[in-house]
PDB file of C-alpha atoms in Angstrom:
ATOM      1  CA  MET S   1      29.083 -18.198  14.650  1.00  0.00           C
ATOM      2  CA  GLN S   2      32.877 -18.222  14.366  1.00  0.00           C
ATOM      3  CA  ASN S   3      34.932 -16.299  11.835  1.00  0.00           C
ATOM      4  CA  GLY S   4      35.145 -18.183   8.547  1.00  0.00           C
ATOM      5  CA  GLU S   5      31.976 -20.229   9.140  1.00  0.00           C
ATOM      6  CA  VAL S   6      29.371 -20.174   6.400  1.00  0.00           C
ATOM      7  CA  MET S   7      25.754 -19.487   7.281  1.00  0.00           C
ATOM      8  CA  SER S   8      23.449 -22.309   6.323  1.00  0.00           C
ATOM      9  CA  PRO S   9      20.110 -21.695   4.643  1.00  0.00           C
ATOM     10  CA  GLN S  10      18.383 -22.691   7.887  1.00  0.00           C
ATOM     11  CA  ASP S  11      20.408 -20.168   9.891  1.00  0.00           C
ATOM     12  CA  SER S  12      19.642 -17.483   7.303  1.00  0.00           C
ATOM     13  CA  LYS S  13      15.911 -18.239   7.518  1.00  0.00           C
ATOM     14  CA  ALA S  14      16.008 -18.183  11.313  1.00  0.00           C
ATOM     15  CA  LEU S  15      17.738 -14.802  11.293  1.00  0.00           C
ATOM     16  CA  GLY S  16      15.134 -13.544   8.881  1.00  0.00           C
ATOM     17  CA  ASP S  17      12.389 -14.765  11.231  1.00  0.00           C
ATOM     18  CA  GLU S  18      13.981 -12.898  14.114  1.00  0.00           C
ATOM     19  CA  ASN S  19      13.985  -9.642  12.091  1.00  0.00           C
ATOM     20  CA  GLN S  20      10.337  -9.900  11.116  1.00  0.00           C
ATOM     21  CA  GLY S  21       8.324  -6.981  12.361  1.00  0.00           C
ATOM     22  CA  CYS S  22      11.271  -4.519  12.062  1.00  0.00           C
ATOM     23  CA  THR S  23      10.719  -1.794   9.428  1.00  0.00           C
ATOM     24  CA  GLU S  24      13.141   0.600   7.757  1.00  0.00           C
ATOM     25  CA  PRO S  25      12.789   4.238   8.958  1.00  0.00           C
ATOM     26  CA  THR S  26      10.928   6.443   6.477  1.00  0.00           C
ATOM     27  CA  ALA S  27      10.515  10.234   6.043  1.00  0.00           C
ATOM     28  CA  PRO S  28       7.267  11.786   7.255  1.00  0.00           C
ATOM     29  CA  PRO S  29       4.663  12.236   4.529  1.00  0.00           C
ATOM     30  CA  LEU S  30       4.783  15.532   2.569  1.00  0.00           C
ATOM     31  CA  PRO S  31       2.005  18.019   3.247  1.00  0.00           C
ATOM     32  CA  PRO S  32      -0.645  18.276   0.547  1.00  0.00           C
ATOM     33  CA  PRO S  33       0.058  20.922  -2.117  1.00  0.00           C
ATOM     34  CA  SER S  34      -1.360  24.383  -1.454  1.00  0.00           C
ATOM     35  CA  PRO S  35      -4.495  25.228  -3.398  1.00  0.00           C
ATOM     36  CA  PRO S  36      -3.962  27.645  -6.298  1.00  0.00           C
ATOM     37  CA  SER S  37      -4.261  31.318  -5.338  1.00  0.00           C
ATOM     38  CA  ALA S  38      -7.486  33.058  -6.151  1.00  0.00           C
ATOM     39  CA  GLY S  39      -7.664  35.586  -8.955  1.00  0.00           C
ATOM     40  CA  PRO S  40      -6.264  35.690 -12.486  1.00  0.00           C
ATOM     41  CA  PRO S  41      -2.696  34.455 -13.016  1.00  0.00           C
ATOM     42  CA  GLU S  42       0.062  37.056 -13.121  1.00  0.00           C
ATOM     43  CA  TYR S  43       1.768  37.486 -16.459  1.00  0.00           C
ATOM     44  CA  PRO S  44       5.101  39.314 -16.835  1.00  0.00           C
ATOM     45  CA  ARG S  45       4.833  42.684 -18.523  1.00  0.00           C
ATOM     46  CA  PRO S  46       6.376  42.861 -21.981  1.00  0.00           C
ATOM     47  CA  ARG S  47       9.691  44.675 -22.211  1.00  0.00           C
ATOM     48  CA  LEU S  48       9.106  48.405 -22.615  1.00  0.00           C
ATOM     49  CA  ILE S  49      10.862  49.760 -25.706  1.00  0.00           C
ATOM     50  CA  PHE S  50      11.050  53.476 -26.457  1.00  0.00           C
ATOM     51  CA  HIS S  51      12.133  55.216 -29.649  1.00  0.00           C
ATOM     52  CA  THR S  52      14.583  58.089 -29.548  1.00  0.00           C
ATOM     53  CA  GLN S  53      16.448  60.569 -31.735  1.00  0.00           C
ATOM     54  CA  LEU S  54      18.961  63.345 -31.205  1.00  0.00           C
ATOM     55  CA  ALA S  55      16.978  66.588 -31.375  1.00  0.00           C
ATOM     56  CA  HIS S  56      19.263  68.204 -33.961  1.00  0.00           C
ATOM     57  CA  GLY S  57      18.767  65.237 -36.304  1.00  0.00           C
ATOM     58  CA  SER S  58      19.685  61.557 -36.310  1.00  0.00           C
ATOM     59  CA  PRO S  59      18.396  58.110 -37.228  1.00  0.00           C
ATOM     60  CA  THR S  60      15.893  56.557 -34.851  1.00  0.00           C
ATOM     61  CA  GLY S  61      17.226  54.396 -32.029  1.00  0.00           C
ATOM     62  CA  ARG S  62      15.495  51.980 -29.655  1.00  0.00           C
ATOM     63  CA  ILE S  63      16.170  51.897 -25.925  1.00  0.00           C
ATOM     64  CA  HIS S  64      14.941  49.858 -22.968  1.00  0.00           C
ATOM     65  CA  GLY S  65      15.972  48.671 -19.521  1.00  0.00           C
ATOM     66  CA  PHE S  66      16.393  51.989 -17.674  1.00  0.00           C
ATOM     67  CA  THR S  67      14.924  52.924 -14.287  1.00  0.00           C
ATOM     68  CA  ASN S  68      16.014  56.554 -13.814  1.00  0.00           C
ATOM     69  CA  VAL S  69      17.139  59.575 -15.815  1.00  0.00           C
ATOM     70  CA  LYS S  70      20.869  58.813 -15.564  1.00  0.00           C
ATOM     71  CA  GLU S  71      20.305  55.314 -16.905  1.00  0.00           C
ATOM     72  CA  LEU S  72      18.072  56.731 -19.647  1.00  0.00           C
ATOM     73  CA  TYR S  73      20.850  59.108 -20.759  1.00  0.00           C
ATOM     74  CA  ALA S  74      23.350  56.229 -20.706  1.00  0.00           C
ATOM     75  CA  LYS S  75      21.078  54.151 -22.960  1.00  0.00           C
ATOM     76  CA  ILE S  76      20.593  57.033 -25.418  1.00  0.00           C
ATOM     77  CA  ALA S  77      24.335  57.727 -25.443  1.00  0.00           C
ATOM     78  CA  GLU S  78      25.069  54.064 -26.149  1.00  0.00           C
ATOM     79  CA  VAL S  79      22.714  54.024 -29.146  1.00  0.00           C
ATOM     80  CA  PHE S  80      24.263  57.127 -30.724  1.00  0.00           C
ATOM     81  CA  ASN S  81      27.861  56.440 -29.639  1.00  0.00           C
ATOM     82  CA  ILE S  82      28.246  59.625 -27.597  1.00  0.00           C
ATOM     83  CA  SER S  83      29.075  60.323 -23.952  1.00  0.00           C
ATOM     84  CA  PRO S  84      26.107  60.615 -21.531  1.00  0.00           C
ATOM     85  CA  SER S  85      27.603  63.946 -20.397  1.00  0.00           C
ATOM     86  CA  GLU S  86      26.822  65.348 -23.872  1.00  0.00           C
ATOM     87  CA  ILE S  87      23.062  65.186 -23.168  1.00  0.00           C
ATOM     88  CA  LEU S  88      21.645  68.380 -21.640  1.00  0.00           C
ATOM     89  CA  PHE S  89      17.976  67.346 -21.399  1.00  0.00           C
ATOM     90  CA  CYS S  90      15.238  65.489 -23.261  1.00  0.00           C
ATOM     91  CA  THR S  91      11.872  66.524 -24.630  1.00  0.00           C
ATOM     92  CA  LEU S  92       8.914  64.282 -25.431  1.00  0.00           C
ATOM     93  CA  ASN S  93       7.292  64.182 -28.885  1.00  0.00           C
ATOM     94  CA  SER S  94       9.017  67.376 -30.052  1.00  0.00           C
ATOM     95  CA  HIS S  95      12.565  68.065 -31.249  1.00  0.00           C
ATOM     96  CA  LYS S  96      12.210  71.744 -30.339  1.00  0.00           C
ATOM     97  CA  VAL S  97      13.506  73.383 -27.141  1.00  0.00           C
ATOM     98  CA  ASP S  98       9.981  73.381 -25.728  1.00  0.00           C
ATOM     99  CA  MET S  99       9.860  73.486 -21.943  1.00  0.00           C
ATOM    100  CA  GLN S 100       6.233  72.339 -22.008  1.00  0.00           C
ATOM    101  CA  LYS S 101       7.463  69.058 -23.513  1.00  0.00           C
ATOM    102  CA  LEU S 102      10.378  68.630 -21.104  1.00  0.00           C
ATOM    103  CA  LEU S 103      10.978  65.089 -19.856  1.00  0.00           C
ATOM    104  CA  GLY S 104      10.502  64.997 -16.096  1.00  0.00           C
ATOM    105  CA  GLY S 105       9.825  61.959 -13.976  1.00  0.00           C
ATOM    106  CA  GLN S 106       7.240  60.341 -16.238  1.00  0.00           C
ATOM    107  CA  ILE S 107       7.227  59.049 -19.804  1.00  0.00           C
ATOM    108  CA  GLY S 108       4.043  58.013 -21.575  1.00  0.00           C
ATOM    109  CA  LEU S 109       4.341  54.503 -22.954  1.00  0.00           C
ATOM    110  CA  GLU S 110       3.837  55.854 -26.484  1.00  0.00           C
ATOM    111  CA  ASP S 111       6.113  58.906 -26.086  1.00  0.00           C
ATOM    112  CA  PHE S 112       9.006  59.554 -28.469  1.00  0.00           C
ATOM    113  CA  ILE S 113      12.167  60.826 -26.733  1.00  0.00           C
ATOM    114  CA  PHE S 114      14.346  63.581 -28.240  1.00  0.00           C
ATOM    115  CA  ALA S 115      17.766  64.167 -26.664  1.00  0.00           C
ATOM    116  CA  HIS S 116      19.234  67.689 -26.802  1.00  0.00           C
ATOM    117  CA  VAL S 117      23.026  67.622 -26.733  1.00  0.00           C
ATOM    118  CA  ARG S 118      25.723  70.194 -26.002  1.00  0.00           C
ATOM    119  CA  GLY S 119      26.198  72.913 -28.587  1.00  0.00           C
ATOM    120  CA  GLU S 120      28.198  76.128 -28.400  1.00  0.00           C
ATOM    121  CA  THR S 121      29.573  77.546 -25.146  1.00  0.00           C
ATOM    122  CA  LYS S 122      29.184  81.260 -24.424  1.00  0.00           C
ATOM    123  CA  GLU S 123      30.021  83.623 -21.575  1.00  0.00           C
ATOM    124  CA  VAL S 124      27.710  86.456 -20.590  1.00  0.00           C
ATOM    125  CA  GLU S 125      28.368  89.275 -18.138  1.00  0.00           C
ATOM    126  CA  VAL S 126      25.379  90.043 -15.938  1.00  0.00           C
ATOM    127  CA  THR S 127      24.756  92.964 -13.581  1.00  0.00           C
ATOM    128  CA  LYS S 128      21.821  92.698 -11.190  1.00  0.00           C
ATOM    129  CA  THR S 129      19.821  95.903 -11.148  1.00  0.00           C
ATOM    130  CA  GLU S 130      17.066  94.413  -8.980  1.00  0.00           C
ATOM    131  CA  ASP S 131      16.745  91.573  -6.500  1.00  0.00           C
ATOM    132  CA  ALA S 132      15.424  89.046  -9.039  1.00  0.00           C
ATOM    133  CA  LEU S 133      17.203  88.244 -12.288  1.00  0.00           C
ATOM    134  CA  GLY S 134      13.976  87.050 -13.872  1.00  0.00           C
ATOM    135  CA  LEU S 135      14.859  83.475 -14.739  1.00  0.00           C
ATOM    136  CA  THR S 136      13.541  80.120 -13.569  1.00  0.00           C
ATOM    137  CA  ILE S 137      15.913  77.184 -13.155  1.00  0.00           C
ATOM    138  CA  THR S 138      15.277  73.475 -13.516  1.00  0.00           C
ATOM    139  CA  ASP S 139      17.655  70.520 -13.876  1.00  0.00           C
ATOM    140  CA  ASN S 140      17.896  67.341 -15.897  1.00  0.00           C
ATOM    141  CA  GLY S 141      18.191  64.969 -12.943  1.00  0.00           C
ATOM    142  CA  ALA S 142      21.761  64.104 -13.923  1.00  0.00           C
ATOM    143  CA  GLY S 143      23.748  67.117 -12.733  1.00  0.00           C
ATOM    144  CA  TYR S 144      22.924  69.838 -15.276  1.00  0.00           C
ATOM    145  CA  ALA S 145      20.887  72.915 -14.318  1.00  0.00           C
ATOM    146  CA  PHE S 146      19.401  74.956 -17.130  1.00  0.00           C
ATOM    147  CA  ILE S 147      17.078  77.885 -17.806  1.00  0.00           C
ATOM    148  CA  LYS S 148      13.432  76.923 -18.103  1.00  0.00           C
ATOM    149  CA  ARG S 149      11.796  80.344 -18.221  1.00  0.00           C
ATOM    150  CA  ILE S 150      12.806  83.996 -18.657  1.00  0.00           C
ATOM    151  CA  LYS S 151      10.504  86.707 -17.319  1.00  0.00           C
ATOM    152  CA  GLU S 152       9.646  89.352 -19.870  1.00  0.00           C
ATOM    153  CA  GLY S 153      11.261  92.728 -19.165  1.00  0.00           C
ATOM    154  CA  SER S 154      13.666  91.292 -16.573  1.00  0.00           C
ATOM    155  CA  THR S 155      17.440  91.722 -16.313  1.00  0.00           C
ATOM    156  CA  ILE S 156      18.041  88.402 -18.091  1.00  0.00           C
ATOM    157  CA  ASP S 157      15.428  89.179 -20.751  1.00  0.00           C
ATOM    158  CA  ARG S 158      17.496  92.201 -21.804  1.00  0.00           C
ATOM    159  CA  LEU S 159      20.505  89.931 -22.448  1.00  0.00           C
ATOM    160  CA  LYS S 160      19.559  88.447 -25.798  1.00  0.00           C
ATOM    161  CA  ALA S 161      22.451  85.973 -25.720  1.00  0.00           C
ATOM    162  CA  VAL S 162      20.748  84.129 -22.837  1.00  0.00           C
ATOM    163  CA  CYS S 163      18.068  81.694 -23.999  1.00  0.00           C
ATOM    164  CA  VAL S 164      15.618  79.197 -22.580  1.00  0.00           C
ATOM    165  CA  GLY S 165      17.292  75.787 -22.630  1.00  0.00           C
ATOM    166  CA  ASP S 166      20.797  77.102 -21.930  1.00  0.00           C
ATOM    167  CA  HIS S 167      22.716  74.970 -19.428  1.00  0.00           C
ATOM    168  CA  ILE S 168      24.377  77.047 -16.680  1.00  0.00           C
ATOM    169  CA  GLU S 169      27.825  75.475 -16.487  1.00  0.00           C
ATOM    170  CA  ALA S 170      29.608  77.999 -14.243  1.00  0.00           C
ATOM    171  CA  ILE S 171      29.109  81.210 -12.247  1.00  0.00           C
ATOM    172  CA  ASN S 172      32.227  83.397 -12.114  1.00  0.00           C
ATOM    173  CA  ASP S 173      34.304  80.435 -13.368  1.00  0.00           C
ATOM    174  CA  GLN S 174      33.044  78.257 -10.499  1.00  0.00           C
ATOM    175  CA  SER S 175      31.633  75.064 -11.989  1.00  0.00           C
ATOM    176  CA  ILE S 176      28.110  74.221 -10.844  1.00  0.00           C
ATOM    177  CA  VAL S 177      27.894  70.895 -12.683  1.00  0.00           C
ATOM    178  CA  GLY S 178      26.355  68.437 -10.236  1.00  0.00           C
ATOM    179  CA  CYS S 179      24.377  71.099  -8.338  1.00  0.00           C
ATOM    180  CA  ARG S 180      20.600  70.820  -8.059  1.00  0.00           C
ATOM    181  CA  HIS S 181      18.363  73.527  -9.444  1.00  0.00           C
ATOM    182  CA  TYR S 182      17.514  75.006  -6.043  1.00  0.00           C
ATOM    183  CA  GLU S 183      21.227  75.324  -5.206  1.00  0.00           C
ATOM    184  CA  VAL S 184      21.889  77.190  -8.465  1.00  0.00           C
ATOM    185  CA  ALA S 185      18.874  79.451  -7.913  1.00  0.00           C
ATOM    186  CA  LYS S 186      20.190  80.274  -4.419  1.00  0.00           C
ATOM    187  CA  MET S 187      23.656  81.135  -5.786  1.00  0.00           C
ATOM    188  CA  LEU S 188      22.155  83.489  -8.367  1.00  0.00           C
ATOM    189  CA  LYS S 189      19.892  85.109  -5.789  1.00  0.00           C
ATOM    190  CA  GLU S 190      22.906  85.760  -3.545  1.00  0.00           C
ATOM    191  CA  GLN S 191      24.837  87.649  -6.232  1.00  0.00           C
ATOM    192  CA  PRO S 192      25.169  91.278  -5.061  1.00  0.00           C
ATOM    193  CA  ARG S 193      23.426  94.085  -6.903  1.00  0.00           C
ATOM    194  CA  ASP S 194      25.377  96.447  -9.191  1.00  0.00           C
ATOM    195  CA  LEU S 195      28.390  94.095  -9.206  1.00  0.00           C
ATOM    196  CA  PRO S 196      28.949  92.300 -12.546  1.00  0.00           C
ATOM    197  CA  PHE S 197      29.298  88.511 -12.576  1.00  0.00           C
ATOM    198  CA  THR S 198      29.847  86.021 -15.401  1.00  0.00           C
ATOM    199  CA  LEU S 199      27.662  83.141 -16.516  1.00  0.00           C
ATOM    200  CA  ARG S 200      29.169  80.384 -18.649  1.00  0.00           C
ATOM    201  CA  LEU S 201      26.332  78.866 -20.643  1.00  0.00           C
ATOM    202  CA  VAL S 202      26.075  75.900 -23.006  1.00  0.00           C
ATOM    203  CA  GLU S 203      23.269  76.056 -25.527  1.00  0.00           C
ATOM    204  CA  PRO S 204      21.591  72.975 -27.039  1.00  0.00           C
ATOM    205  CA  LYS S 205      22.953  71.997 -30.434  1.00  0.00           C
ATOM    206  CA  LYS S 206      20.913  73.567 -33.195  1.00  0.00           C
ATOM    207  CA  ALA S 207      19.550  71.596 -36.108  1.00  0.00           C
ATOM    208  CA  PHE S 208      20.217  73.962 -39.037  1.00  0.00           C
ATOM    209  CA  ASP S 209      19.756  72.028 -42.289  1.00  0.00           C
ATOM    210  CA  MET S 210      19.820  68.685 -40.441  1.00  0.00           C
ATOM    211  CA  ILE S 211      16.094  69.092 -39.683  1.00  0.00           C
ATOM    212  CA  GLY S 212      15.386  67.647 -43.122  1.00  0.00           C
ATOM    213  CA  MET S 213      17.193  64.425 -42.184  1.00  0.00           C
ATOM    214  CA  ARG S 214      14.802  63.622 -39.376  1.00  0.00           C
ATOM    215  CA  THR S 215      13.168  60.237 -39.763  1.00  0.00           C
ATOM    216  CA  LYS S 216       9.644  59.320 -38.739  1.00  0.00           C
ATOM    217  CA  ALA S 217       8.928  57.164 -35.726  1.00  0.00           C
ATOM    218  CA  PRO S 218       8.164  53.509 -36.459  1.00  0.00           C
ATOM    219  CA  LYS S 219       4.507  52.581 -36.245  1.00  0.00           C
ATOM    220  CA  SER S 220       5.201  49.228 -34.662  1.00  0.00           C
ATOM    221  CA  ASN S 221       4.039  48.734 -31.080  1.00  0.00           C
ATOM    222  CA  GLU S 222       6.543  45.947 -30.466  1.00  0.00           C
ATOM    223  CA  GLY S 223       7.498  45.622 -26.834  1.00  0.00           C
ATOM    224  CA  LYS S 224       5.017  48.244 -25.585  1.00  0.00           C
ATOM    225  CA  LEU S 225       1.960  48.224 -23.409  1.00  0.00           C
ATOM    226  CA  VAL S 226      -0.517  49.953 -25.674  1.00  0.00           C
ATOM    227  CA  ASN S 227      -2.472  51.844 -23.084  1.00  0.00           C
ATOM    228  CA  GLY S 228      -2.755  55.619 -23.310  1.00  0.00           C
ATOM    229  CA  ARG S 229      -3.589  55.840 -19.616  1.00  0.00           C
ATOM    230  CA  GLU S 230      -0.240  54.529 -18.374  1.00  0.00           C
ATOM    231  CA  THR S 231       3.187  56.104 -17.950  1.00  0.00           C
ATOM    232  CA  LEU S 232       6.635  54.942 -16.915  1.00  0.00           C
ATOM    233  CA  ARG S 233       7.485  56.737 -13.651  1.00  0.00           C
ATOM    234  CA  LEU S 234      11.221  57.286 -13.250  1.00  0.00           C
ATOM    235  CA  ARG S 235      12.516  57.604  -9.703  1.00  0.00           C
ATOM    236  CA  SER S 236      15.804  58.912  -8.346  1.00  0.00           C
ATOM    237  CA  LYS S 237      15.734  56.048  -5.815  1.00  0.00           C
ATOM    238  CA  GLY S 238      14.293  52.637  -6.552  1.00  0.00           C
ATOM    239  CA  ALA S 239      13.011  50.986  -9.699  1.00  0.00           C
ATOM    240  CA  ALA S 240      10.866  52.639 -12.330  1.00  0.00           C
ATOM    241  CA  THR S 241       7.194  51.697 -12.244  1.00  0.00           C
ATOM    242  CA  VAL S 242       4.362  51.653 -14.761  1.00  0.00           C
ATOM    243  CA  GLN S 243       1.382  53.512 -13.350  1.00  0.00           C
ATOM    244  CA  GLU S 244      -1.795  55.267 -14.344  1.00  0.00           C
ATOM    245  CA  VAL S 245      -1.541  58.874 -15.483  1.00  0.00           C
ATOM    246  CA  GLN S 246      -2.423  61.494 -12.893  1.00  0.00           C
ATOM    247  CA  SER S 247      -6.040  62.120 -12.002  1.00  0.00           C
ATOM    248  CA  GLU S 248      -7.513  65.556 -12.671  1.00  0.00           C
ATOM    249  CA  PHE S 249      -7.004  66.466  -8.998  1.00  0.00           C
ATOM    250  CA  GLU S 250      -3.357  65.321  -9.030  1.00  0.00           C
ATOM    251  CA  GLU S 251      -2.661  67.151 -12.276  1.00  0.00           C
ATOM    252  CA  GLN S 252      -4.159  70.438 -11.044  1.00  0.00           C
ATOM    253  CA  ALA S 253      -2.499  70.183  -7.627  1.00  0.00           C
ATOM    254  CA  THR S 254       0.877  69.385  -9.185  1.00  0.00           C
ATOM    255  CA  SER S 255       0.590  72.420 -11.460  1.00  0.00           C
ATOM    256  CA  LYS S 256      -0.192  74.700  -8.486  1.00  0.00           C
ATOM    257  CA  VAL S 257       2.721  73.294  -6.448  1.00  0.00           C
ATOM    258  CA  ASP S 258       5.055  73.777  -9.430  1.00  0.00           C
ATOM    259  CA  ASP S 259       3.946  77.437  -9.565  1.00  0.00           C
ATOM    260  CA  LEU S 260       4.716  77.799  -5.850  1.00  0.00           C
ATOM    261  CA  LEU S 261       8.177  76.252  -6.339  1.00  0.00           C
ATOM    262  CA  GLU S 262       8.892  78.918  -8.933  1.00  0.00           C
ATOM    263  CA  SER S 263       7.522  81.701  -6.741  1.00  0.00           C
ATOM    264  CA  TYR S 264       9.435  80.721  -3.586  1.00  0.00           C
ATOM    265  CA  MET S 265      12.561  79.040  -4.919  1.00  0.00           C
ATOM    266  CA  GLY S 266      13.003  80.159  -8.517  1.00  0.00           C
ATOM    267  CA  ILE S 267      12.747  76.599  -9.865  1.00  0.00           C
ATOM    268  CA  ARG S 268      10.265  74.506 -11.791  1.00  0.00           C
ATOM    269  CA  ASP S 269      10.263  70.748 -11.317  1.00  0.00           C
ATOM    270  CA  LEU S 270       7.173  68.661 -12.099  1.00  0.00           C
ATOM    271  CA  GLU S 271       8.704  65.522 -10.595  1.00  0.00           C
ATOM    272  CA  LEU S 272       9.380  67.348  -7.318  1.00  0.00           C
ATOM    273  CA  ALA S 273       5.867  68.854  -7.397  1.00  0.00           C
ATOM    274  CA  THR S 274       4.376  65.389  -8.003  1.00  0.00           C
ATOM    275  CA  THR S 275       6.255  63.967  -5.019  1.00  0.00           C
ATOM    276  CA  ILE S 276       4.992  66.827  -2.821  1.00  0.00           C
ATOM    277  CA  VAL S 277       1.377  66.239  -3.886  1.00  0.00           C
ATOM    278  CA  GLU S 278       1.710  62.485  -3.267  1.00  0.00           C
ATOM    279  CA  ALA S 279       2.987  63.228   0.245  1.00  0.00           C
ATOM    280  CA  GLY S 280       0.109  65.565   1.047  1.00  0.00           C
ATOM    281  CA  LYS S 281      -2.999  64.371  -0.748  1.00  0.00           C
ATOM    282  CA  ASP S 282      -4.115  61.935   2.001  1.00  0.00           C
ATOM    283  CA  LYS S 283      -2.935  63.890   5.064  1.00  0.00           C
ATOM    284  CA  LYS S 284      -5.458  65.341   7.510  1.00  0.00           C
ATOM    285  CA  ASN S 285      -3.513  68.373   8.776  1.00  0.00           C
ATOM    286  CA  PRO S 286      -0.435  70.463   7.883  1.00  0.00           C
ATOM    287  CA  ASP S 287       1.687  68.929  10.660  1.00  0.00           C
ATOM    288  CA  ASP S 288       1.232  65.418   9.251  1.00  0.00           C
ATOM    289  CA  PHE S 289       1.943  66.791   5.780  1.00  0.00           C
ATOM    290  CA  ALA S 290       5.162  68.508   6.934  1.00  0.00           C
ATOM    291  CA  GLU S 291       6.319  65.321   8.662  1.00  0.00           C
ATOM    292  CA  ALA S 292       5.611  63.198   5.561  1.00  0.00           C
ATOM    293  CA  LEU S 293       7.382  65.697   3.325  1.00  0.00           C
ATOM    294  CA  ASP S 294      10.408  65.833   5.577  1.00  0.00           C
ATOM    295  CA  SER S 295      10.731  62.039   5.445  1.00  0.00           C
ATOM    296  CA  VAL S 296      11.005  62.003   1.636  1.00  0.00           C
ATOM    297  CA  LEU S 297      12.442  65.448   0.852  1.00  0.00           C
ATOM    298  CA  GLY S 298      14.267  66.464   4.017  1.00  0.00           C
ATOM    299  CA  ASP S 299      17.275  67.744   2.052  1.00  0.00           C
ATOM    300  CA  PHE S 300      15.250  70.649   0.687  1.00  0.00           C
ATOM    301  CA  ALA S 301      14.506  72.253   4.092  1.00  0.00           C
ATOM    302  CA  PHE S 302      11.393  74.001   2.776  1.00  0.00           C
ATOM    303  CA  PRO S 303      10.414  77.161   4.702  1.00  0.00           C
ATOM    304  CA  ASP S 304       7.245  76.928   6.805  1.00  0.00           C
ATOM    305  CA  VAL S 305       5.449  79.610   4.803  1.00  0.00           C
ATOM    306  CA  PHE S 306       5.989  77.568   1.626  1.00  0.00           C
ATOM    307  CA  LEU S 307       4.604  74.416   3.272  1.00  0.00           C
ATOM    308  CA  PHE S 308       1.480  76.230   4.473  1.00  0.00           C
ATOM    309  CA  ASP S 309       0.872  77.683   0.999  1.00  0.00           C
ATOM    310  CA  VAL S 310       1.335  74.234  -0.578  1.00  0.00           C
ATOM    311  CA  TRP S 311      -1.033  72.667   1.968  1.00  0.00           C
ATOM    312  CA  GLY S 312      -3.574  75.379   1.182  1.00  0.00           C
ATOM    313  CA  ALA S 313      -3.217  74.882  -2.583  1.00  0.00           C
ATOM    314  CA  ILE S 314      -3.710  71.112  -2.306  1.00  0.00           C
ATOM    315  CA  GLY S 315      -6.795  71.698  -0.119  1.00  0.00           C
ATOM    316  CA  ASP S 316      -8.205  74.262  -2.563  1.00  0.00           C
ATOM    317  CA  VAL S 317      -7.904  71.847  -5.487  1.00  0.00           C
ATOM    318  CA  LYS S 318      -9.314  68.948  -3.438  1.00  0.00           C
ATOM    319  CA  ASN S 319     -12.338  71.010  -2.389  1.00  0.00           C
ATOM    320  CA  GLY S 320     -12.975  72.461  -5.839  1.00  0.00           C
ATOM    321  CA  ARG S 321     -12.027  76.040  -4.962  1.00  0.00           C
ATOM    322  CA  ILE S 322      -9.622  76.198  -7.943  1.00  0.00           C
TER     323      ILE S 322
END
């Protein structure tokens, strides 16, 4: 057919006959849909909302969306329009400076959070008359070390200006903000005997007549998982998780390990003790335990004698000897 010629109906039909039997290419058929997975469907957990107040007195605020202690402090600070650095530590279900109520790595889903903020600063001169000062250090997980316990009759006990809950801000004008509790305990232990040194302390803000302004917690359970057997586990690395409260074995073993931390290192830290128990509860021998502990807490460089005592304590609790 030449250019410009028009195809007749007969030509068109003939061309169509020649193309009969040719089919357009098509995509391969899709695989059949996968069968639904077995088991109940997964539903997203409701948003966890916690209620909070400043321990010296404030209205009640609501916070959510935090995964570690630093984020928790930031959320509290945002609610009350203060700087996160103002918060020394938090207690659960009590506005008092009660170290038994101290917030560690876990928060019960029904717990009420009280934030203790910076109060007055004071300087105290200390002279070691014996190797141990008689205080136990912990930290808030956000760079502040503070006094958790004072041994009766000790050097520190005789200094009435020093109180449980005081944040240790500096030793001999050297700031220790950002140091972990075990580092602060080591610095204090290394202070020479019979040579005075200075502690700069910050005490939690006291309530005075503001106690009467405290408001009651709301009774609403909005946004919570109402289950007394669950807690929110805060982690220094990774996301927070909701998990069951500790078993009786885990609780007893954690308490014993916390006692050993105080005995060997001069610190108390339930979150650290919990991590140690989790590393050791399923191990068959102390070598496996030491290797597991080193993989998660290598920075601590625990002495061998401490590890053996911890392994023994976990075994004693597991076998009912405690």
